[in-house]
PDB file of C-alpha atoms in Angstrom:
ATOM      1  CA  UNK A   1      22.509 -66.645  48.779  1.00 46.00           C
ATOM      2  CA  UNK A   2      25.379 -64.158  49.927  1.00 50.00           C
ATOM      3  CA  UNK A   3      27.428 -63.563  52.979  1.00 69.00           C
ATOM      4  CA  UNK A   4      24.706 -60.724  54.104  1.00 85.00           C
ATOM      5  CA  UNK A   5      26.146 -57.326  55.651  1.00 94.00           C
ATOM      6  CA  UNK A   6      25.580 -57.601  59.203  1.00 96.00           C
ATOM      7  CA  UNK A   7      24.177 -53.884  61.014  1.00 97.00           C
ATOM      8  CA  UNK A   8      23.198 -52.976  64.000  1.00 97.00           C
ATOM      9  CA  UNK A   9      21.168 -49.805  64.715  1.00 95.00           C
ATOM     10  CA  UNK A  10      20.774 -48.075  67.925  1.00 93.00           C
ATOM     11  CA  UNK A  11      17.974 -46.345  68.252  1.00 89.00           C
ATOM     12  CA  UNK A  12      16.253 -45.208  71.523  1.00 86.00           C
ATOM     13  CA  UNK A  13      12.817 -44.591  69.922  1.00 79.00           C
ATOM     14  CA  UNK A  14      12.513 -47.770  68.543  1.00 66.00           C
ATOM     15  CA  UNK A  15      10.608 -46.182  65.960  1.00 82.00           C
ATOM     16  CA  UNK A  16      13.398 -45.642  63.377  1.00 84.00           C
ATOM     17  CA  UNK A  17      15.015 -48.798  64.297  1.00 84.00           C
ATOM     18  CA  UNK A  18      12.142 -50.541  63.601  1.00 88.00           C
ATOM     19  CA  UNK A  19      11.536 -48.772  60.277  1.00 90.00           C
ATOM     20  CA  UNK A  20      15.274 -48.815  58.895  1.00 91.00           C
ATOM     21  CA  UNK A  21      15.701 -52.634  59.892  1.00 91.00           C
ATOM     22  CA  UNK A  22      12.775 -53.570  57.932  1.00 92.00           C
ATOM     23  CA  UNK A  23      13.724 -51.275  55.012  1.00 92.00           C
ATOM     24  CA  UNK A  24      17.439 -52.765  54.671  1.00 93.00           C
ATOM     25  CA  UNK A  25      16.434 -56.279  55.280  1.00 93.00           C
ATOM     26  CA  UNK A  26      14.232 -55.983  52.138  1.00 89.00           C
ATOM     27  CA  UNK A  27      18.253 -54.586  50.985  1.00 89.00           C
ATOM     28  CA  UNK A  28      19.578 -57.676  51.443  1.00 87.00           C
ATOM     29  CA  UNK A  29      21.562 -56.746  55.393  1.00 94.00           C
ATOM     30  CA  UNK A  30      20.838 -59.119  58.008  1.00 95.00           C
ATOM     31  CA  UNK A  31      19.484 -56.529  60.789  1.00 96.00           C
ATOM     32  CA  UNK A  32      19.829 -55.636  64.754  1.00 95.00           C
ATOM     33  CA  UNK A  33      18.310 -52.805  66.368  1.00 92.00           C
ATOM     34  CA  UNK A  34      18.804 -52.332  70.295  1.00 93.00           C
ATOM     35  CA  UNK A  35      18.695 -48.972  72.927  1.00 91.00           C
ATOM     36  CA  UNK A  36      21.396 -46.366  71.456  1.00 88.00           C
ATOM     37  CA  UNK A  37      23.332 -46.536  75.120  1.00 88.00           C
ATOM     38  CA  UNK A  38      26.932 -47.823  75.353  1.00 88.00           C
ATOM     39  CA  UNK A  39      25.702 -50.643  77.490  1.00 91.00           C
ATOM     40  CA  UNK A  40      23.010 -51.941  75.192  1.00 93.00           C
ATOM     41  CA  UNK A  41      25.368 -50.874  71.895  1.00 95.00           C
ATOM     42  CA  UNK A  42      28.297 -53.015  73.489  1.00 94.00           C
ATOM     43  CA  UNK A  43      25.959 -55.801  74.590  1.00 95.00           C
ATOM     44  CA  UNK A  44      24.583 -56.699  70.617  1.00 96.00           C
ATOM     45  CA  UNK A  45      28.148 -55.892  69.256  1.00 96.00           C
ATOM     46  CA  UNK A  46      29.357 -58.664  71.507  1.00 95.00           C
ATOM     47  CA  UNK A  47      26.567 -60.972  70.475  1.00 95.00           C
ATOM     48  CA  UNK A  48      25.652 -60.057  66.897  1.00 95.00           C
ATOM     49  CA  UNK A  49      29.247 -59.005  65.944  1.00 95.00           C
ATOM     50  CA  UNK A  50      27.968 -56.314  62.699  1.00 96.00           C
ATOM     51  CA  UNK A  51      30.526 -55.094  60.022  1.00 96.00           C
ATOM     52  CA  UNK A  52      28.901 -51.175  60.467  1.00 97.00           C
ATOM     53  CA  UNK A  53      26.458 -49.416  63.627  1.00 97.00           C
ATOM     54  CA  UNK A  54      24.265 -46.896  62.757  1.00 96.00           C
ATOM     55  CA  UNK A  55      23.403 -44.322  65.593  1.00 92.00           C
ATOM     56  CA  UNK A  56      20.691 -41.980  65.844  1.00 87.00           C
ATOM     57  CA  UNK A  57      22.461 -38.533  67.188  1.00 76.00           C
ATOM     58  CA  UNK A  58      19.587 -38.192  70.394  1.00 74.00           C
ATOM     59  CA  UNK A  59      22.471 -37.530  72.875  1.00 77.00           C
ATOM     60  CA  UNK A  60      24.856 -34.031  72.979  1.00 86.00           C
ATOM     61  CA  UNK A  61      27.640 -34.767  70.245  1.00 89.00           C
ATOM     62  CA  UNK A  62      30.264 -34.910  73.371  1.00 92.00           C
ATOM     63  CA  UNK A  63      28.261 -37.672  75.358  1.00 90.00           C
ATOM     64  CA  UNK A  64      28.266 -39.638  71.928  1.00 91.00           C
ATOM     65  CA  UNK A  65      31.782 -38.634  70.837  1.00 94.00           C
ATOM     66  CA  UNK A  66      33.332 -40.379  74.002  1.00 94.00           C
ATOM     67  CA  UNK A  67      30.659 -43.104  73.387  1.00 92.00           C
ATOM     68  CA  UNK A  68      32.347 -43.852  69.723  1.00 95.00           C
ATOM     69  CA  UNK A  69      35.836 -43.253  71.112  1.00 95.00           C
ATOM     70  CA  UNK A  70      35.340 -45.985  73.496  1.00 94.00           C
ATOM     71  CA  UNK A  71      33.831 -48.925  70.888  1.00 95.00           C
ATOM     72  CA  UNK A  72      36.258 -47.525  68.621  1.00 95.00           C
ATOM     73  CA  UNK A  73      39.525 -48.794  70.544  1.00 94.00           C
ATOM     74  CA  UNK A  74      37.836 -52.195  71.403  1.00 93.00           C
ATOM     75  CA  UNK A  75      36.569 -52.708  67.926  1.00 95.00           C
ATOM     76  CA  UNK A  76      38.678 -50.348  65.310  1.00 95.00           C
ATOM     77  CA  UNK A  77      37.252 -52.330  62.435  1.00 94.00           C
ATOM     78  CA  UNK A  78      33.765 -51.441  63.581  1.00 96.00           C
ATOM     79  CA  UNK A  79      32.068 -48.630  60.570  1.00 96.00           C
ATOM     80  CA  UNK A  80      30.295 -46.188  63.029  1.00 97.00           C
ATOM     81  CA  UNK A  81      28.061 -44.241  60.547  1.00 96.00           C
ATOM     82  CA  UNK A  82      26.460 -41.225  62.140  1.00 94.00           C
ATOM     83  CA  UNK A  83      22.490 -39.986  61.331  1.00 92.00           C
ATOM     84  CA  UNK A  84      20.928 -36.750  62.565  1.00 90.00           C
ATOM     85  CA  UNK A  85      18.128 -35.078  61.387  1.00 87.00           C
ATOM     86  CA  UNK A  86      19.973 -31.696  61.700  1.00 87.00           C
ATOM     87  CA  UNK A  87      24.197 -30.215  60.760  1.00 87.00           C
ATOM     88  CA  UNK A  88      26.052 -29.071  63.563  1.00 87.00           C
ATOM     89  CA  UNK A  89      29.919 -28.087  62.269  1.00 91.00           C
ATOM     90  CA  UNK A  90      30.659 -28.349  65.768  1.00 92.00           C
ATOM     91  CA  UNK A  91      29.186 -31.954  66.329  1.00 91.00           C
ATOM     92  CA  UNK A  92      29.996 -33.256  63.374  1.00 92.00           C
ATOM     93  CA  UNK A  93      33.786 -32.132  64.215  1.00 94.00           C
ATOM     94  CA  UNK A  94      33.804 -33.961  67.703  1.00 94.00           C
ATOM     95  CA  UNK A  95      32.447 -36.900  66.363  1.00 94.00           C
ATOM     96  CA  UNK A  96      34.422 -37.148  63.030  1.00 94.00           C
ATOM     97  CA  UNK A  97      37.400 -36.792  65.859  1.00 95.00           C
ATOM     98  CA  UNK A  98      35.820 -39.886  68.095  1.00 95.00           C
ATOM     99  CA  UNK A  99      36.191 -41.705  64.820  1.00 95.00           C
ATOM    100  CA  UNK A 100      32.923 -41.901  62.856  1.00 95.00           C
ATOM    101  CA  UNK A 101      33.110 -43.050  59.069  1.00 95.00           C
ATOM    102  CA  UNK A 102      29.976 -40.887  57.847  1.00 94.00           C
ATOM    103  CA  UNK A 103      27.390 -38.556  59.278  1.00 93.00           C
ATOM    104  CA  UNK A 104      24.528 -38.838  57.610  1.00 93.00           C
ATOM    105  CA  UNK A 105      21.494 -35.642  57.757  1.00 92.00           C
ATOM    106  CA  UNK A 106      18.274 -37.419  57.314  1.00 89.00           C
ATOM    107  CA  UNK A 107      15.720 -38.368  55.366  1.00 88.00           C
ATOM    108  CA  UNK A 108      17.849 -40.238  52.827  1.00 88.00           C
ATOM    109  CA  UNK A 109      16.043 -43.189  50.640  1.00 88.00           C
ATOM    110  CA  UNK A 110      17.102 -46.471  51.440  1.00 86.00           C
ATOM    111  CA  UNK A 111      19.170 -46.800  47.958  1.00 85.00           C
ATOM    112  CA  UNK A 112      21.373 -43.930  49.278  1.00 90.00           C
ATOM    113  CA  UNK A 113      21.990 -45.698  53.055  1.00 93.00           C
ATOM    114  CA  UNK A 114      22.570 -48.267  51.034  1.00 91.00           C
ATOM    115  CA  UNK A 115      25.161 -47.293  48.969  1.00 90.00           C
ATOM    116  CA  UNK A 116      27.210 -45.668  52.782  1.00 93.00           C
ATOM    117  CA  UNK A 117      26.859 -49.278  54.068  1.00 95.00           C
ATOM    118  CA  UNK A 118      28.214 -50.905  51.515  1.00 93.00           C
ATOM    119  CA  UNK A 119      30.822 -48.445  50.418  1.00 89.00           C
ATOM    120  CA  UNK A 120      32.472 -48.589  54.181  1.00 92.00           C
ATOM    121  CA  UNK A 121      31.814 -52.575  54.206  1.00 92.00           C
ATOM    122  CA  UNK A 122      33.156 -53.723  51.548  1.00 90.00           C
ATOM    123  CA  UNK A 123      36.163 -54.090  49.601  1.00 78.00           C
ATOM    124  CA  UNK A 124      35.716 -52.083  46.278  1.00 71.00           C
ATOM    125  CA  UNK A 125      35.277 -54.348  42.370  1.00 84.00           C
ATOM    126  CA  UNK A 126      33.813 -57.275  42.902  1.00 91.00           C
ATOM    127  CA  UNK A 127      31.952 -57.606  46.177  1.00 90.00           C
ATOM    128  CA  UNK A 128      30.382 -54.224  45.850  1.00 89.00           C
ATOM    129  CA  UNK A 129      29.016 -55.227  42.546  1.00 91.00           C
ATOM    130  CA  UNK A 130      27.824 -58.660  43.475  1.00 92.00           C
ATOM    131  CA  UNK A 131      26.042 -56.663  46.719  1.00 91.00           C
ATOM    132  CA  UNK A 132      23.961 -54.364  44.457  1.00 90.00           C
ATOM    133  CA  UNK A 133      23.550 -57.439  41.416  1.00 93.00           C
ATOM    134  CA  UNK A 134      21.828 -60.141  44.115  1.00 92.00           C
ATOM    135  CA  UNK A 135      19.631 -56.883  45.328  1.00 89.00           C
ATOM    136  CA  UNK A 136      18.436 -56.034  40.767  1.00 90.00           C
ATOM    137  CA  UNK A 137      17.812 -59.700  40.071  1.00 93.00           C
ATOM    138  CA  UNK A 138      15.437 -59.753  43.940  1.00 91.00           C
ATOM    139  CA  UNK A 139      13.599 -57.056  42.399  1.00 88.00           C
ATOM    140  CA  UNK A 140      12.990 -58.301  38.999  1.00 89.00           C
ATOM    141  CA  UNK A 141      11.774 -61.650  40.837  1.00 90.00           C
ATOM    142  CA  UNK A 142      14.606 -63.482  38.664  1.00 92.00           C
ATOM    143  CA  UNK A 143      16.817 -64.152  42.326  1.00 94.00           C
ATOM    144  CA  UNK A 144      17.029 -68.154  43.784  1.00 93.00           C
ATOM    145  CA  UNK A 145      18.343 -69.087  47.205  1.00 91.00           C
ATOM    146  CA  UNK A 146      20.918 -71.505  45.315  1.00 95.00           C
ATOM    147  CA  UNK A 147      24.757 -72.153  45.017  1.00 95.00           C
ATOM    148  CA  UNK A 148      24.157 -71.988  41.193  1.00 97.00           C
ATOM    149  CA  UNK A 149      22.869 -68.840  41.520  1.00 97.00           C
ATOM    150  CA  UNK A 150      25.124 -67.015  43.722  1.00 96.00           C
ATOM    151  CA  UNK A 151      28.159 -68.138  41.008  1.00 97.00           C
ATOM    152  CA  UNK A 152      26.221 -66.795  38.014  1.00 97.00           C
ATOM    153  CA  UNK A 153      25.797 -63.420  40.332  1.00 97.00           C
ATOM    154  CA  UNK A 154      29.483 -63.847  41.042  1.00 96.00           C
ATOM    155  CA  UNK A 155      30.572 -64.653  37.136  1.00 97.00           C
ATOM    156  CA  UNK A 156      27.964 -61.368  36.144  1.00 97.00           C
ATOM    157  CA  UNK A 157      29.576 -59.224  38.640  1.00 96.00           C
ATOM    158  CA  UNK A 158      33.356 -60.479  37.423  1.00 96.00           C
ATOM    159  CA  UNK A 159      32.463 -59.792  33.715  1.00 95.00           C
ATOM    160  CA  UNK A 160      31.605 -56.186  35.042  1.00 93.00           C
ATOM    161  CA  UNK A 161      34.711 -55.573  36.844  1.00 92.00           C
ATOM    162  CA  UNK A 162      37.079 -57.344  34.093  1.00 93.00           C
ATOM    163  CA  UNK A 163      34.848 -57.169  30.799  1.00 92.00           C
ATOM    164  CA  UNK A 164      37.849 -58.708  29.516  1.00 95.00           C
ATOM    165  CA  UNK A 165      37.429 -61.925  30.783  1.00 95.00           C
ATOM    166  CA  UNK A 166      34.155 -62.939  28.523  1.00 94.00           C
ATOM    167  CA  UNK A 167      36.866 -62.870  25.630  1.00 93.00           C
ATOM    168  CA  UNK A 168      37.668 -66.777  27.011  1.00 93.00           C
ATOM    169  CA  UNK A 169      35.021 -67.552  29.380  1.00 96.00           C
ATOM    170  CA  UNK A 170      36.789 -71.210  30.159  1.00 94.00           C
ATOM    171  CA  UNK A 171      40.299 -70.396  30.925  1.00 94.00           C
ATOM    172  CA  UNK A 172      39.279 -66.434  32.637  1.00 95.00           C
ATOM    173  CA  UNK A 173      35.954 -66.318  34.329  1.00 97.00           C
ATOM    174  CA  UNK A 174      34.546 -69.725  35.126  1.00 97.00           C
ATOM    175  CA  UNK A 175      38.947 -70.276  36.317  1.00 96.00           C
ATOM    176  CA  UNK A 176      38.654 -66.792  38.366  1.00 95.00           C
ATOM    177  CA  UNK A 177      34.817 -67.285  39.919  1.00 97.00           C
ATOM    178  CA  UNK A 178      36.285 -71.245  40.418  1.00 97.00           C
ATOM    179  CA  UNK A 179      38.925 -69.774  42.702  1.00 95.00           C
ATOM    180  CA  UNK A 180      36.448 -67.595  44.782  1.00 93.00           C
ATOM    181  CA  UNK A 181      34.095 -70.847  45.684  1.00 95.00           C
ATOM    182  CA  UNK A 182      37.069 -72.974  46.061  1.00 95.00           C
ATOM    183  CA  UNK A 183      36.063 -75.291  43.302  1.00 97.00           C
ATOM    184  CA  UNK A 184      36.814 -76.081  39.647  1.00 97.00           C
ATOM    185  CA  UNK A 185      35.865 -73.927  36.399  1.00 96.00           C
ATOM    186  CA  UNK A 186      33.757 -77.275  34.883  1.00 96.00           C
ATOM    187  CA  UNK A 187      31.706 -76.748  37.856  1.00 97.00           C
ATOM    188  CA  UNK A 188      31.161 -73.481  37.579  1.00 97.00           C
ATOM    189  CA  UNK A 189      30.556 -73.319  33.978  1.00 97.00           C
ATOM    190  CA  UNK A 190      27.649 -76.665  34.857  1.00 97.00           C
ATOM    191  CA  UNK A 191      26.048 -74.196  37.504  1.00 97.00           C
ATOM    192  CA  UNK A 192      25.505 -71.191  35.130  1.00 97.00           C
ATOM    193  CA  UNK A 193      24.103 -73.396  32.410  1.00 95.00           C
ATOM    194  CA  UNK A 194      22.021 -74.621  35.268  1.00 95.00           C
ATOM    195  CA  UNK A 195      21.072 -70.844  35.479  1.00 95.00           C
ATOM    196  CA  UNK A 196      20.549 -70.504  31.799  1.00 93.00           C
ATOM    197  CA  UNK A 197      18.671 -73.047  31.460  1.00 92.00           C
ATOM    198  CA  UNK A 198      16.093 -72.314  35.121  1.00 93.00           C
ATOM    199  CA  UNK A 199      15.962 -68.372  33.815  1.00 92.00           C
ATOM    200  CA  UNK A 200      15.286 -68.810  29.871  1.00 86.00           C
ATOM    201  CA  UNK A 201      11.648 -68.161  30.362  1.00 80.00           C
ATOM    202  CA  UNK A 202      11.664 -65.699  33.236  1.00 84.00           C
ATOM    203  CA  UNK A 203      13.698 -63.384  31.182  1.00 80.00           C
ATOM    204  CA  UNK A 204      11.791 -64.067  27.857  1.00 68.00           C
ATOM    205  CA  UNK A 205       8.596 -62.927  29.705  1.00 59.00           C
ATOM    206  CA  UNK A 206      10.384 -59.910  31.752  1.00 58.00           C
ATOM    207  CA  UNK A 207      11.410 -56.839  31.530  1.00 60.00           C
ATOM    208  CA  UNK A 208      14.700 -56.076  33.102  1.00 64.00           C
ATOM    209  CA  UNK A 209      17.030 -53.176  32.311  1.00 51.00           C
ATOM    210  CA  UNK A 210      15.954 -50.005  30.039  1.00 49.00           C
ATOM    211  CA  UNK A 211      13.213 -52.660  28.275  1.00 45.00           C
ATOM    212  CA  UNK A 212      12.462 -55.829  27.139  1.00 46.00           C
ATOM    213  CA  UNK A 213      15.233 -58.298  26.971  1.00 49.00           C
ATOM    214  CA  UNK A 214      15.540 -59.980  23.372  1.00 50.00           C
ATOM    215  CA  UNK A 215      17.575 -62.866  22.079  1.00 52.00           C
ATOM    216  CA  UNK A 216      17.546 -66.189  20.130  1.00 53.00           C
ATOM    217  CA  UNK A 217      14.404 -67.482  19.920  1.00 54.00           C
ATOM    218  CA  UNK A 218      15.387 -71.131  19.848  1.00 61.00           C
ATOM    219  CA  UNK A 219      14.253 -72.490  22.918  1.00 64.00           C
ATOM    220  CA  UNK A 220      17.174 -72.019  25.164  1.00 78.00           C
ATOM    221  CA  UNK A 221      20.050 -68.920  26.200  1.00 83.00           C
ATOM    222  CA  UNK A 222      23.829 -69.584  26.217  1.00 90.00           C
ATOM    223  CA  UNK A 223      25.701 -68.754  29.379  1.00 94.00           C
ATOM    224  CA  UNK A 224      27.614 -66.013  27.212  1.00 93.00           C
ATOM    225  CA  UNK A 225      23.957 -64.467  26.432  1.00 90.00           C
ATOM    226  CA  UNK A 226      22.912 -64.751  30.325  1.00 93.00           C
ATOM    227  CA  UNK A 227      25.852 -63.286  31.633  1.00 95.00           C
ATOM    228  CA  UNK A 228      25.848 -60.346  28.892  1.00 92.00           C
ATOM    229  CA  UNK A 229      21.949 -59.745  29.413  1.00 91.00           C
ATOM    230  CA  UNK A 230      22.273 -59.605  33.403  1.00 94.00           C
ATOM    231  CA  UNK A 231      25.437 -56.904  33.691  1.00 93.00           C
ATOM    232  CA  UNK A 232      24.045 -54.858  30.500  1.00 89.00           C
ATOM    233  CA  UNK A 233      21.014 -54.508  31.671  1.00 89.00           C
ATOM    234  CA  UNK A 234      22.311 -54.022  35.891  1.00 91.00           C
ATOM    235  CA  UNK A 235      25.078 -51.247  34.422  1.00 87.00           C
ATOM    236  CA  UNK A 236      21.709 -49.588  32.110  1.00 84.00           C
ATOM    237  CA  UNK A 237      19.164 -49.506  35.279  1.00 77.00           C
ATOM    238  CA  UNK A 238      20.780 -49.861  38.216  1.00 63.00           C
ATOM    239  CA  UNK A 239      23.083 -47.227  38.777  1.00 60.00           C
ATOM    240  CA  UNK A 240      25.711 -48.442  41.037  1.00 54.00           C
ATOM    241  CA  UNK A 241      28.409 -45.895  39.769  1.00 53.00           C
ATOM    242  CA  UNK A 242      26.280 -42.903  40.247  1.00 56.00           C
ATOM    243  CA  UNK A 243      27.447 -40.128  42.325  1.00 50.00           C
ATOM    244  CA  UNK A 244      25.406 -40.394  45.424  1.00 42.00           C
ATOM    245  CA  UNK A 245      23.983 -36.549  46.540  1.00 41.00           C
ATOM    246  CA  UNK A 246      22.368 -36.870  50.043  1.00 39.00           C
ATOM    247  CA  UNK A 247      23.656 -34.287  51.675  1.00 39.00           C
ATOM    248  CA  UNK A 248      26.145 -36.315  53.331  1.00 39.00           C
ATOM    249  CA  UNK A 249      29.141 -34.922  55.448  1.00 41.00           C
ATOM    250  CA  UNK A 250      32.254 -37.655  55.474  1.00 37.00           C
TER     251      UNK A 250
END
């Protein structure tokens, strides 16, 4: 449905790996775990090619620090993020030196990991929103592994980022999501009425947002409504712009 956000996750326990790649599959990432040693870590990066690496800190912060330092200069892109289950000023200083992007003190719930992952990922407006948007309409069982789908997520998460735009859907959003799928805005505006159409009844019978959806009874939803339910109802519940407090040193 989306270009998922590849991670890896080195982990020598195995235990945590397992764990945190079954909790941010279920988040929408496409998940690797493997042995937290540079030979192992290098190995999947070569193969599996992730956007971010999470580490668990088992290893003294100056062992690790020359550890990141090395991936770093092969693969600067690479977002190292950090997790420990205690602070150390003077680890998290040699590792913020080695070139970490966060270091994270665990527990944190998977929303929060979430929101580190996707915040050192991706670029910020639109793709951010449409991350968190697929991951609401998953859990309100209103998601469908379609190409009509993914542009209404893409035309919900525009409308959210440039509100402006649903003042002439034609010639602003359905032209604007057009350009992102490399196609034309007829076709666009034919896949969300698809969408209206497919998701009239779901949403009639669910509750999504702060409480039950209501509209025009008349047996069917206009794209405007769809689009206008989905991102008020994602801005109400979801809580993308919240200010995330997990104890997180960056």
């Amino acid at each position: 449905m989306n270009d998922s956000i590849r991670v890896l996750i080195g982990d020598d326990t195995a235990n945590l790996g397992r764990i945190l790649k079954i909790v941010l599959s279920r988040r929408g990432f496409t998940v690797r775990y493997c042995r937290s040693d540079y030979e192992s870590v290098c190995n999947e990066l070569s193969l599996f090619k992730p956007a971010a690496l999470l580490l668990c800190a088992e290893q003294s912060a100056a062992i690790q620090a020359e550890f990141i330092r090395r991936i770093k200069e092969e693969l600067p892109s690479l977002r190292i993020i950090m997790m420990s289950f205690s602070y150390s000023p003077e680890a998290y200083s040699l590792l913020a030196g080695a070139g970490i992007n966060s270091y994270v003190i665990m527990p944190v719930t998977a929303r929060e990991l979430e929101k580190i992952i996707v915040e050192h990922t991706l670029s910020p407006g639109i793709e951010v929103i449409n991350h968190f948007l697929i991951q609401f309409m998953k859990d309100n069982q209103l998601a469908e592994d379609s190409v009509h789908f993914s542009r209404l997520c893409t035309a919900v998460a525009c409308s959210i980022a440039h509100p402006e735009f649903l003042d002439n859907m034609k010639e602003r959003l359905y032209t604007y999501v057009a350009g992102r799928y490399g196609t034309t805005g007829s076709i666009i505006e034919h896949s969300i009425r698809s969408e209206a159409r497919r998701l009239y009844e779901l949403i009639s019978i669910s509750e999504i947002g702060c409480g039950r959806i209501s509209f025009k009874s008349d047996g069917r939803l206009t794209s405007r409504e769809l689009i206008c339910i989905i991102a008020d109802a994602f801005v109400s519940e979801y809580g993308l712009f919240d200010e995330c407090d997990s104890g997180i040193e960056r």
